XYZ file of C-alpha atoms in Angstrom:
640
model
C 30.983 -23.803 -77.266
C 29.372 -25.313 -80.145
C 29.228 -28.620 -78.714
C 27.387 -27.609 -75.681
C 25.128 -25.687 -77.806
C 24.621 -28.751 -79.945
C 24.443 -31.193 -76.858
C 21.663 -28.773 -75.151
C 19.510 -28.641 -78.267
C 19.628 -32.385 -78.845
C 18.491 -32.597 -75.416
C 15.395 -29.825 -75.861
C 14.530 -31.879 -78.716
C 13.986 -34.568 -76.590
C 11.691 -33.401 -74.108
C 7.753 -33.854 -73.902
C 6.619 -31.951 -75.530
C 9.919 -30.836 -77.508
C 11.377 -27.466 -76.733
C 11.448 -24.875 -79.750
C 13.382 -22.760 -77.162
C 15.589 -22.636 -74.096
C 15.694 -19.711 -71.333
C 19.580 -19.853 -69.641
C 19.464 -17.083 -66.570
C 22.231 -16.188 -64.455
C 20.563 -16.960 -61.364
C 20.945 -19.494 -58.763
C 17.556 -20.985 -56.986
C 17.487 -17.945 -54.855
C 17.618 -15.410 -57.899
C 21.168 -14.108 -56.298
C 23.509 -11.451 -58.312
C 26.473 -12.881 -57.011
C 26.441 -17.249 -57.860
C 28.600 -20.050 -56.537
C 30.674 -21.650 -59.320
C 27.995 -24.948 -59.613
C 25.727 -22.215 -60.682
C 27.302 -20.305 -63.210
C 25.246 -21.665 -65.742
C 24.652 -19.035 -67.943
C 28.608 -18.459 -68.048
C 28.958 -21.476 -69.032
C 26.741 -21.935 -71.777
C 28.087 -18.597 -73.432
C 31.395 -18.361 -72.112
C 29.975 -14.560 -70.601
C 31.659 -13.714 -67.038
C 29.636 -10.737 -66.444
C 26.910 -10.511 -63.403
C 24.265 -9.927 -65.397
C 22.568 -11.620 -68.283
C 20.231 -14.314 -69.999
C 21.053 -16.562 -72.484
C 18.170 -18.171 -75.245
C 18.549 -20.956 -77.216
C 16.943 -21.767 -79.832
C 16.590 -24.849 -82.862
C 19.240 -22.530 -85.033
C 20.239 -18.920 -82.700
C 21.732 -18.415 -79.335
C 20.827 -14.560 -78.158
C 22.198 -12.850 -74.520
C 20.677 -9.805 -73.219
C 22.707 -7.901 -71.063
C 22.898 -4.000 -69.605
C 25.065 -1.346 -70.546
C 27.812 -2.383 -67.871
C 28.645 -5.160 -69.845
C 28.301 -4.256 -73.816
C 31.954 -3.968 -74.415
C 33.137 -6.935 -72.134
C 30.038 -8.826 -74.238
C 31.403 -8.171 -77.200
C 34.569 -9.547 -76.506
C 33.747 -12.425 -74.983
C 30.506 -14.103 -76.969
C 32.036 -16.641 -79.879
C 30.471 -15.900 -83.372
C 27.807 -18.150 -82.253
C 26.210 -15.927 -80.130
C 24.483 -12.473 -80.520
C 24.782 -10.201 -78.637
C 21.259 -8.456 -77.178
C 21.631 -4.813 -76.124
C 19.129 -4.296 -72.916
C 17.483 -0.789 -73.837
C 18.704 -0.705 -77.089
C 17.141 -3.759 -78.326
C 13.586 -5.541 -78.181
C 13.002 -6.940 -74.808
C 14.119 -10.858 -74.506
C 9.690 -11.304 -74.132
C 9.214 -9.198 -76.889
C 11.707 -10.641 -79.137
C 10.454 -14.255 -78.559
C 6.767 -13.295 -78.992
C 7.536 -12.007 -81.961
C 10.315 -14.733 -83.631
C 8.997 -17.759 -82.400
C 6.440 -19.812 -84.056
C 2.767 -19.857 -83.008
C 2.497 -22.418 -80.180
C 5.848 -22.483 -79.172
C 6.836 -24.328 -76.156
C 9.891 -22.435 -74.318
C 11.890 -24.171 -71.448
C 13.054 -23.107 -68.298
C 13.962 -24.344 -64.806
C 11.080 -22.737 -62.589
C 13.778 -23.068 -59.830
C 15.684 -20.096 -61.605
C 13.253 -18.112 -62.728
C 11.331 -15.539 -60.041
C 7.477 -15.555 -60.388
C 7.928 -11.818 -61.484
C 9.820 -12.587 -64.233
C 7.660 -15.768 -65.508
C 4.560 -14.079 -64.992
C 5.922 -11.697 -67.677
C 6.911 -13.845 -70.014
C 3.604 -15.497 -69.743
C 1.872 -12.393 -70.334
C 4.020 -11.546 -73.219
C 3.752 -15.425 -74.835
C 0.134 -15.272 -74.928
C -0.558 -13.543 -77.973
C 0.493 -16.632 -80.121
C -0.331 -19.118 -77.177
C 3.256 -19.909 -77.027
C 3.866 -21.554 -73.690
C 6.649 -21.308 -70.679
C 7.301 -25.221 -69.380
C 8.974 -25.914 -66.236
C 11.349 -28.710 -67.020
C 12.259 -31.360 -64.177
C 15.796 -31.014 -64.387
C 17.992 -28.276 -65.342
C 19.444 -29.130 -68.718
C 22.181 -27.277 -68.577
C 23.290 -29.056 -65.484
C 23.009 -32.707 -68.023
C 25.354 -31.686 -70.173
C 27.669 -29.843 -67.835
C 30.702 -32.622 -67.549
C 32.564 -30.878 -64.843
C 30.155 -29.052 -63.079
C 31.860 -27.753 -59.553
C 30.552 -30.034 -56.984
C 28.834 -28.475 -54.118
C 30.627 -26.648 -51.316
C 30.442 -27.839 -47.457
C 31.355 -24.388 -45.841
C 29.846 -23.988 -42.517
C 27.054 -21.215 -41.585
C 28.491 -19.658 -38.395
C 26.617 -17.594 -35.897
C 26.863 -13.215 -36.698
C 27.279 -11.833 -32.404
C 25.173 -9.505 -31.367
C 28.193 -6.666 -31.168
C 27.923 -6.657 -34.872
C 23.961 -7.551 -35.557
C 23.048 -5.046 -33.213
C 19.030 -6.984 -32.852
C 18.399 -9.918 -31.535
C 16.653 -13.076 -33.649
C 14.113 -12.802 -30.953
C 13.624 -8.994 -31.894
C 13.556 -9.845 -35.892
C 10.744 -12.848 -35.436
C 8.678 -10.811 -33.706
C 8.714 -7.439 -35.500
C 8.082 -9.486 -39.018
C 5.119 -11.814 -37.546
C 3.471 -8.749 -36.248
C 4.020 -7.381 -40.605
C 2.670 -10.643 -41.250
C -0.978 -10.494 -38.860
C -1.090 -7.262 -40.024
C -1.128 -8.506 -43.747
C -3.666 -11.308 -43.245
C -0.869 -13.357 -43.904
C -0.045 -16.509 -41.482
C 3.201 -17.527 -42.999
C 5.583 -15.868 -45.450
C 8.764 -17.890 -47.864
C 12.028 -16.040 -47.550
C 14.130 -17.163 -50.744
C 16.949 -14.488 -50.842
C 20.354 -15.240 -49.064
C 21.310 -11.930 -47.430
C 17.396 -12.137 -45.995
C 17.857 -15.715 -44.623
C 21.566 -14.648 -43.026
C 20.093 -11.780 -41.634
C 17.071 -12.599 -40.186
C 18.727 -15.402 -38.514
C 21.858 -13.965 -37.607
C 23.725 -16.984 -39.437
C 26.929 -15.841 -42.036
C 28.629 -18.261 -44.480
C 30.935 -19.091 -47.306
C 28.337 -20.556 -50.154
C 29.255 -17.726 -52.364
C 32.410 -16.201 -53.061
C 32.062 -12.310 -51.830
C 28.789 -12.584 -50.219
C 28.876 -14.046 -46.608
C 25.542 -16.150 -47.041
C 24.585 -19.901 -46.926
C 22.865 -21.513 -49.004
C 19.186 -21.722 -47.803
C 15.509 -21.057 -47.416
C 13.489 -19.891 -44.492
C 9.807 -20.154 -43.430
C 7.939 -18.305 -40.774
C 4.745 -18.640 -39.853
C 3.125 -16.607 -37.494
C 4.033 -19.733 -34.529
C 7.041 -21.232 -36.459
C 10.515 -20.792 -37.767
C 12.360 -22.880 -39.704
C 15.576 -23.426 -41.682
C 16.374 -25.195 -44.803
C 19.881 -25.861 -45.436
C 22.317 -28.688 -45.785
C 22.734 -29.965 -41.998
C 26.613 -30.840 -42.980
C 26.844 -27.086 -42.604
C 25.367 -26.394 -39.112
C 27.259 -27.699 -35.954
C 25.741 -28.466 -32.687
C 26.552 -24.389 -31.325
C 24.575 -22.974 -34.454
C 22.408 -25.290 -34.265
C 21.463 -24.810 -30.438
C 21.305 -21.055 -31.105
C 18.551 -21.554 -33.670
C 16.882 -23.625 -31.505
C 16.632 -21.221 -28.238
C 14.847 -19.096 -31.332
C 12.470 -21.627 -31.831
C 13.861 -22.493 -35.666
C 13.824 -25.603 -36.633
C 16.534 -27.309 -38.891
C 15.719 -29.109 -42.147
C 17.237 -30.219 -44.987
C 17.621 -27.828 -47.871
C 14.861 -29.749 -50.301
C 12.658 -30.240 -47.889
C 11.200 -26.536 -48.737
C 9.528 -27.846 -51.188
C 7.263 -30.535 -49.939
C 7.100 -27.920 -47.019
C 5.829 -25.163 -49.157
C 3.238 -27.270 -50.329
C 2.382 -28.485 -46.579
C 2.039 -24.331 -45.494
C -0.571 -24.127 -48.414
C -2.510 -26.807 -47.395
C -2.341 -25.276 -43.687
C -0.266 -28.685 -42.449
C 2.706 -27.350 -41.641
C 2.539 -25.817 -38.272
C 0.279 -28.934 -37.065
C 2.981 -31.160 -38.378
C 5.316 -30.026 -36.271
C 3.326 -29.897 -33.132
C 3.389 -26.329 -32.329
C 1.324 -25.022 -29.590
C -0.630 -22.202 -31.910
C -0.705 -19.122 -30.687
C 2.316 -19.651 -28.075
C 3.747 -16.145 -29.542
C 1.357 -13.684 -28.834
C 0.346 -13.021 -32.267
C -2.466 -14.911 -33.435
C -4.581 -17.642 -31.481
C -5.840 -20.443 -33.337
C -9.380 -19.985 -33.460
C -10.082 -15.883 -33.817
C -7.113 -15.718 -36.907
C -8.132 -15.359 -40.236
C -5.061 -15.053 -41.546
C -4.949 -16.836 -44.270
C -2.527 -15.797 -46.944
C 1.065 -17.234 -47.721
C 3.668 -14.138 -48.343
C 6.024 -14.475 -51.076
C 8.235 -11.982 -52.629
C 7.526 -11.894 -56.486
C 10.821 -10.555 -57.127
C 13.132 -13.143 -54.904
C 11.195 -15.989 -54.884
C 11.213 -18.624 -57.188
C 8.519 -19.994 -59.440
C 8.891 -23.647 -58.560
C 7.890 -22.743 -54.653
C 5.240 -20.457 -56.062
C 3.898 -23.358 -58.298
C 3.512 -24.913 -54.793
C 0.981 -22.740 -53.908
C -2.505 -21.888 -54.301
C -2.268 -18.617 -56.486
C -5.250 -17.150 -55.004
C -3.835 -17.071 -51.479
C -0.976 -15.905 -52.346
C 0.502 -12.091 -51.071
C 2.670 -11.386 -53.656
C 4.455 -8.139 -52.176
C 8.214 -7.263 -51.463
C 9.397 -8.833 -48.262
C 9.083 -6.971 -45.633
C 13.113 -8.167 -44.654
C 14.305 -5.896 -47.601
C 13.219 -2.991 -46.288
C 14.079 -3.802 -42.246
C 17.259 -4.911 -43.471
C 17.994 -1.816 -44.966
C 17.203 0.226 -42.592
C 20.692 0.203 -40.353
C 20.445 -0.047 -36.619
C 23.013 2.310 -34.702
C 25.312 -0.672 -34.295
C 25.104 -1.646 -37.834
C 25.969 1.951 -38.679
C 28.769 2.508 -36.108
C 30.682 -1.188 -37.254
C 29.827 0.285 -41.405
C 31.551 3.885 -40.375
C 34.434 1.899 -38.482
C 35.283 -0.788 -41.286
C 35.377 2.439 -43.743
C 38.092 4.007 -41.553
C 40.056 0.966 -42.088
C 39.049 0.403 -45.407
C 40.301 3.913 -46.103
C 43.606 3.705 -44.765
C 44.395 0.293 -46.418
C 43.495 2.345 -49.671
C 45.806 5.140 -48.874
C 48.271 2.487 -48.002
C 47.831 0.984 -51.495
C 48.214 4.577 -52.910
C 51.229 5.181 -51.309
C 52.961 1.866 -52.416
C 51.671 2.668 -56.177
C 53.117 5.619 -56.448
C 56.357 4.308 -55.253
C 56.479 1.587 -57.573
C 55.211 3.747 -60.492
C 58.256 6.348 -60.214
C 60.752 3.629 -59.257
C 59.984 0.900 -62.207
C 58.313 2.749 -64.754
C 60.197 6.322 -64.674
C 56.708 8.076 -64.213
C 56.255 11.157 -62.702
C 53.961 9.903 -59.808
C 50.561 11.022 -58.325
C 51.626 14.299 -57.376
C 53.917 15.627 -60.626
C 52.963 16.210 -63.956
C 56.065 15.200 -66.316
C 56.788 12.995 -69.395
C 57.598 9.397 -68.547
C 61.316 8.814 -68.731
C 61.170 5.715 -70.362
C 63.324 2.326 -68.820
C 63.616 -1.206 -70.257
C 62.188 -2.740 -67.436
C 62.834 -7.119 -66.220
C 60.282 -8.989 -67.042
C 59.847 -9.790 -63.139
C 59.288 -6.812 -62.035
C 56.316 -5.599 -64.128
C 53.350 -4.479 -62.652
C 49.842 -5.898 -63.731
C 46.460 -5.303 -63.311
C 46.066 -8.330 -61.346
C 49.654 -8.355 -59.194
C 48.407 -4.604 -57.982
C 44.625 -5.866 -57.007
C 45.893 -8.715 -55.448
C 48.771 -5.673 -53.671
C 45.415 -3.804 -52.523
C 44.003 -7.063 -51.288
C 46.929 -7.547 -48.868
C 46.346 -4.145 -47.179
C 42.969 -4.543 -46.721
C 43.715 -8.425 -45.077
C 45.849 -6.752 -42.576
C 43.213 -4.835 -41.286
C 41.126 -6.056 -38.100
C 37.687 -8.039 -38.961
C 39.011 -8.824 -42.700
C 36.850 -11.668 -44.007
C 37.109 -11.304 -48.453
C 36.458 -9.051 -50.830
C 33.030 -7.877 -51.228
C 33.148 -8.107 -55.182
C 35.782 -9.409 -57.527
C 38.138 -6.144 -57.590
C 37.672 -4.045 -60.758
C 41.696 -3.029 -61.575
C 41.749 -1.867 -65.180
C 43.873 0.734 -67.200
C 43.622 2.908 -69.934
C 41.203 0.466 -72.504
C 40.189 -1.475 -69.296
C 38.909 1.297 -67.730
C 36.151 1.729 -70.145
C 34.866 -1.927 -69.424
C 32.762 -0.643 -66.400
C 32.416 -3.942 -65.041
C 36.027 -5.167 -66.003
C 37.480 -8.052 -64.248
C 41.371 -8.688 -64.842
C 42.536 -12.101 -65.619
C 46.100 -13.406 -64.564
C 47.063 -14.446 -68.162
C 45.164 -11.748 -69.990
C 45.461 -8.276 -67.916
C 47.325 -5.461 -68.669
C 50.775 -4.225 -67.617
C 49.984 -1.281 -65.868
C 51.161 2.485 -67.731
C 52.088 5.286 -66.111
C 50.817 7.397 -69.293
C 47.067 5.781 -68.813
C 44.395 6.429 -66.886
C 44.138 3.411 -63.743
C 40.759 3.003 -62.178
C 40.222 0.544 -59.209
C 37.035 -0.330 -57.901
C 36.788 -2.452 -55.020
C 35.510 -3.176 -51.473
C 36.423 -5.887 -48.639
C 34.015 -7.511 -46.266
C 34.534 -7.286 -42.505
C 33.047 -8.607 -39.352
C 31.434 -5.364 -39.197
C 30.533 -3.895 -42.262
C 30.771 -4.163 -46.114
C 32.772 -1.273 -48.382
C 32.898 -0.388 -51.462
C 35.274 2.793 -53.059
C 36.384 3.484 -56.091
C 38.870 5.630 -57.345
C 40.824 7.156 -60.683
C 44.211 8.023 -60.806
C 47.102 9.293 -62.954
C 50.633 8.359 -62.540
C 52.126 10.540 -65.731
C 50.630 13.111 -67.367
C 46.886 13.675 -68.027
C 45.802 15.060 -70.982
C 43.314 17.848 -70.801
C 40.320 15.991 -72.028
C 40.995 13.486 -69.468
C 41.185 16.197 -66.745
C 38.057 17.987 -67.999
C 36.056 14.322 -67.428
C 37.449 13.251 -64.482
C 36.008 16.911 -63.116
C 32.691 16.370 -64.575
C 32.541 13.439 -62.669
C 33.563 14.592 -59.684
C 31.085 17.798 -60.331
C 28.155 14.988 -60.393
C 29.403 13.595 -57.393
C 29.925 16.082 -54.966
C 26.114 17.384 -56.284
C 24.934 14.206 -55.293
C 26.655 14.127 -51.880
C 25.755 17.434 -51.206
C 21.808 17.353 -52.012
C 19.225 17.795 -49.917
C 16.126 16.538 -50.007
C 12.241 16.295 -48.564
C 11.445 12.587 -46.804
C 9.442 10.654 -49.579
C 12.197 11.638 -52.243
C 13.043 8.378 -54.102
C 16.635 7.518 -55.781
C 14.630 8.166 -59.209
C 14.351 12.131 -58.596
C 18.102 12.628 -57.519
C 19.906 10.682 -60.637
C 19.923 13.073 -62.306
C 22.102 15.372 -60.128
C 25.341 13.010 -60.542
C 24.709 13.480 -64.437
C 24.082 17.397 -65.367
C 27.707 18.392 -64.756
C 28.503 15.098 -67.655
C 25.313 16.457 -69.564
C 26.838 19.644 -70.093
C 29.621 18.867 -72.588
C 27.160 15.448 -73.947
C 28.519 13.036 -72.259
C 26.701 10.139 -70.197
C 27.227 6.706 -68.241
C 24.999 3.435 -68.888
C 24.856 2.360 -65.766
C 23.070 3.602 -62.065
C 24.188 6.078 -59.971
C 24.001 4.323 -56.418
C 22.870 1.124 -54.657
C 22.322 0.345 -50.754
C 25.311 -1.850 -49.193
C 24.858 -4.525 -46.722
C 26.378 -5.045 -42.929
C 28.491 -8.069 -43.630
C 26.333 -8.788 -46.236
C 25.436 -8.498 -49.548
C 27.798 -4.958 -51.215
C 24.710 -4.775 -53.513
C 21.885 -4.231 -51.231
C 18.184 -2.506 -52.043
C 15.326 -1.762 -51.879
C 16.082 1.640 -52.500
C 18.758 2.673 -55.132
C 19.658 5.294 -57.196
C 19.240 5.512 -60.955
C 17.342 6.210 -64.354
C 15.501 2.776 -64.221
C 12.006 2.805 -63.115
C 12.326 0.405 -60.445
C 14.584 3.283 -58.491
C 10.996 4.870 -58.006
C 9.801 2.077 -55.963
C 11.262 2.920 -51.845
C 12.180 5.899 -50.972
C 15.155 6.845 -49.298
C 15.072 7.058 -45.431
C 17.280 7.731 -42.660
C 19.921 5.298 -41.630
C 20.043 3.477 -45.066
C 23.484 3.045 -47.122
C 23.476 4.347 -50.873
C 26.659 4.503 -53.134
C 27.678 7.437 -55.023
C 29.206 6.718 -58.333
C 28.893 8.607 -61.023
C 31.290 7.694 -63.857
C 32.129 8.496 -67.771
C 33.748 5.541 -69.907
C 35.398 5.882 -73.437
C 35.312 3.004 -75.522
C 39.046 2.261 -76.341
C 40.583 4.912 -74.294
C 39.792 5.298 -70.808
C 37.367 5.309 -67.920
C 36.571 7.034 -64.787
C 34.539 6.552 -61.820
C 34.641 8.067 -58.419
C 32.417 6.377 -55.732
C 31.787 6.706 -51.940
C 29.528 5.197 -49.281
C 26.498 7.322 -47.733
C 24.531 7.601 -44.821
C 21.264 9.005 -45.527
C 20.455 11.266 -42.406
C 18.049 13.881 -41.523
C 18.986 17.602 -42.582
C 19.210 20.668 -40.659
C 17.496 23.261 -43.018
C 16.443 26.666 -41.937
C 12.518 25.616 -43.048
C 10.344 22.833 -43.563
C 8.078 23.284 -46.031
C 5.343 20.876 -45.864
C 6.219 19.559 -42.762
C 7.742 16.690 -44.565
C 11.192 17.123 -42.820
C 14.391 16.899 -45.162
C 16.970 14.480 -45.523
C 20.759 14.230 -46.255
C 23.909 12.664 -47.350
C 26.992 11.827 -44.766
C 30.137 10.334 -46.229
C 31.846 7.414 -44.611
C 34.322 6.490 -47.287
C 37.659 8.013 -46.550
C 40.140 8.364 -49.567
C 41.540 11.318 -51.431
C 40.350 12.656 -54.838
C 43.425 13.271 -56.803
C 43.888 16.738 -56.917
C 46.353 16.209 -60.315
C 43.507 15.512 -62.809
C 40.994 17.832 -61.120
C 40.734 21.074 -63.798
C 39.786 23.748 -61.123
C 38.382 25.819 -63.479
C 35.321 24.262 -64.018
C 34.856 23.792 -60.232
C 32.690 26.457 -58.208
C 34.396 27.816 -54.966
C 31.577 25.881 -53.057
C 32.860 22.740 -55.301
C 36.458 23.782 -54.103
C 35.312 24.715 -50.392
C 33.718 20.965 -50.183
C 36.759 18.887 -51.457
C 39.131 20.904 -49.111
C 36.456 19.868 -45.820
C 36.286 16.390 -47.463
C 40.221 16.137 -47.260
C 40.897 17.779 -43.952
C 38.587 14.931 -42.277
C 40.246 12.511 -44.264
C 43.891 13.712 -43.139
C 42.083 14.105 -39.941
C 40.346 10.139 -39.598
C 42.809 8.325 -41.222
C 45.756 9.669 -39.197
C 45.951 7.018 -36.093
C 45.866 4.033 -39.027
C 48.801 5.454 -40.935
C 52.487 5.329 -40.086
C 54.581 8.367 -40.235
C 55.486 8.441 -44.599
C 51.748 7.329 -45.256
C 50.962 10.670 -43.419
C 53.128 12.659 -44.763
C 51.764 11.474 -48.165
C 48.624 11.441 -47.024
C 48.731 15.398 -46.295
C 50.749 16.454 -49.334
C 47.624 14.485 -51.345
C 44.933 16.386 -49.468
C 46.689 20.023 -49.530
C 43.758 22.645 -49.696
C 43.101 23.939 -53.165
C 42.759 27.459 -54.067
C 40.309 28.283 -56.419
């Protein structure tokens, strides 16, 4: 680590003019969550796994900011050369580096990597000692890194109909009709799950997401496509082109950008204007370029001319969010199988728990009887996710994971984003808490579940937690709410019940979930941050519910399920605003063994016995005969 921190400022020190600092994000070119190996920069620089993060660099430190998801697994993982910055406990990464760096400092970064949001800020923020952000031509990280992953020729297939449930046709034409009515005659689209879903194209560019990697331009008479051709055969290919998209090569969107700026790049390609209905030639005065401030990245924006530019969310986000009935029929389906590969898992664990370890099992609470057990036959963290994977693979549509799985006990469980390694993990204990969070992506729909479990004998602090948790999340599930209601105003429901005895989680309470797409999907979500305020929530959109409570050292609990927002049936309607609600499409049993009933309500008690009658009820025809019988004996009705 120290040589690559040496090696990267040698090189900073070299540049014109030199660098007194260098930005590291964990973004790829499309400002993705989720990065292909080749991109993992910022992991590599730091030797931090986690999702989220920037790294700085300067003559003599090396800083990372990171959220509360990732303290502990931070602090574990960052050599002695590295500190550790704690987002919303310390100063902001701007703040900080308006305030430590000399007057006049000039700050790297790779405009490529960086959205125009974020440098725009930073900008802002440097000017008070005319310190200044410079774009570098290369990516100096990407100098020094030796073995760098090359990149990855997976192919971009077509996503049917059956399981897009609109047409590309359909798509084109409801966003150029956003763009006239914008003034805008073109628009950029930068982020992957937009690209794939716009054009109906899935891939394999980055492990858990189903994307490729690419860019798209539209103009209000033109489509087109930037991607490595390698990846697109002649069928994909001809299906773009009955769209009217045209193919080009992934870094040709930037000599492109700078062609739809100067107006050139419809005319270049010989496009009858005005051939779609939308706009003719001579009465448009469209005139701005669309570009999502938050997606897209600065180099492209650099392209542009600033004052003509529309720098709004894309208007994909939101359409994309916004499930179609087919979308939403293939999401409830892929949770009924989803749910029974859980169960299925469930049912094995238990099994193997009581047979190897002596422990009592999910539905008894008794001491472990302790056995000397073969080295062979241990369970791990890792051999049980990859257990759970196998399930899930049986199932019809199976295409991955939708996130690495999250399999953690006892100590592990209080890493909320905790990701098991083969030679590290834990041997699993049947006198520990074991939390698994984890989701698979299918043909027609993306899923994401987690769940907490107890194989011994919980202690009552445990069980009084795991119920506050579940308290949050059934008030959550269960709320109702006016239409303009934004994630913002209904965090706080998940967290009273934790609230009550002082206790807290760092991280959100829900985020929208993609169809074959992206299992981290907005605009909308729900949490404390302020950007939660930004969409509201609206029928037919996914949200997670996942409230959680994590003790450093100990243990950790989360309990999460998939939602439909729908429209309510409530005896008024004050306002006229019409209210809104919460359906459940993740099937999978709450276990009953560390619930303390008496700190549930009978309504609280009324709710998980409905919840567990539908699940005995769904699940059935996916189950053989002693998954059933399991299956019931988990879901029993509670008497409160």
């Amino acid at each position: 680590m120290a040589d690559i921190l040496a090696s990267l400022r040698s090189l900073m020190a070299s540049q014109s003019p030199p660098l007194d600092a260098l930005l590291v994000p964990s973004e790829d070119y499309h400002q993705s969550e989720y990065v292909s190996a080749r991109d993992k920069r910022r992991e590599f620089v730091s030797g931090f796994t986690g999702s989220a993060g920037l790294a700085l660099i300067t003559k003599n430190e090396a800083r990372l900011w990171t959220d509360g998801r990732y303290f502990l697994q931070a602090t574990q993982q960052l050599s002695d050369q590295w500190k550790l910055m704690r987002i919303g406990e310390d100063p902001p990464l701007d703040v900080w580096m308006s305030d430590n760096l000399q007057k006049e400092a000039a700050i790297g970064i790779d405009p490529w990597c960086v959205s125009v949001d974020t440098a725009q800020r930073w900008e802002r923020a440097f000017a008070k000692k005319n310190q200044k952000l410079v774009q570098t031509s290369t990516n100096l990280v990407d100098e020094i890194w030796k073995n760098r992953p090359p990149a990855e020729i997976n192919p971009a297939v077509d996503h049917p109909l059956e399981f897009a449930g609109r047409s590309v046709a359909e798509k084109l034409k409801a966003l150029r009709e956003k763009l006239s009515s914008e003034k805008a005659r073109g628009i950029i689209i930068t982020a992957l799950d937009e690209v794939a879903w716009l054009y109906n194209i899935r891939g394999s560019d980055v492990s858990y997401s189903p994307v490729v990697h690419a860019f798209a331009i539209v103009t209000l008479n033109s489509a087109f496509l930037y991607v490595d051709k390698r990846k697109v055969s002649s069928k994909v290919s001809s299906s773009l082109q009955a769209n009217g998209i045209e193919v080009r090569e992934y870094g040709a969107v930037s000599s492109d950008a700078a062609m739809l700026a100067s107006n050139q790049l419809d005319q270049a390609t010989g496009v009858n204007f005005g051939q779609n209905g939308v706009c003719q030639n001579d009465t448009c005065d469209n005139d701005l370029i669309w570009v999502d401030p938050a997606s897209c990245c600065y180099a492209l924006f650099s392209k542009l001319d600033a004052n003509k530019v529309l720098l709004q969310q894309s208007p994909l986000a939101l359409a994309k969010a916004l499930k179609n009935p087919v979308e939403l029929d293939g999401l409830k389906n892929a949770h009924i199988r989803d749910g029974a590969a859980v169960v299925q898992y469930l049912v094995w664990l238990d099994k193997q728990m009581q047979e190897i370890y002596g422990a009592s099992g999910y539905f008894l609470e008794g001491e472990v009887t302790s056995k000397k057990i073969p080295e062979t036959m241990k369970l791990t963290e890792v051999s049980v996710s990859d257990k759970l994977e196998g399930f899930r693979a049986s199932k019809e549509h199976f295409r991955g994971l939708s996130f690495p799985t999250i399999s953690s006990v006892g100590p592990n469980a209080a890493i909320i984003h905790y990701s098991p390694q083969a030679k590290t993990c834990a041997e699993l204990d049947p006198n520990s808490i074991y939390l698994f969070d984890s989701g698979a992506q299918y043909l027609d729909g993306t899923t994401d579940i987690t769940r907490t479990v107890h194989f011994g004998k919980p202690s009552a602090h445990e069980k009084a937690c795991y119920t506050s948790v579940l308290k949050g999340h059934i008030a959550l599930g269960n709320a109702r709410f006016p239409n303009g209601t934004n994630g913002y105003s209904l965090d706080i429901l998940a967290r009273i019940p934790l609230w009550r005895y002082g206790l807290d989680y760092r991280h959100g309470t829900g985020h929208g979930i993609g169809s074959y797409l992206n299992v981290h999907e907005g605009p909308h979500q729900i949490s404390f941050r302020p950007q939660a305020r930004n969409v509201p929530l609206q029928v037919s959109m996914t949200v997670t519910d996942e409230p959680g409570y994590y003790e450093d050292g100990n243990f950790g609990i989360r309990l999460e399920n998939v939602l439909v927002i729908k429209e309510a049936d409530t005896e008024f309607n004050f306002g006229d605003k019409g209210y809104l609600s919460f359906e459940h499409i993740t099937w999978a049993p709450y276990q009953i063994k560390l619930i303390d009933l008496s700190i549930l309500t009978p309504e609280e008690i009324q709710w998980l016995n409905r919840y567990h009658s539908k699940c005995r009820e769904i699940l059935a025809p996916s189950l053989h005969k002693n998954e059933m019988e399991w299956l019931k004996k988990a879901t029993e009705p509670m008497k409160g």
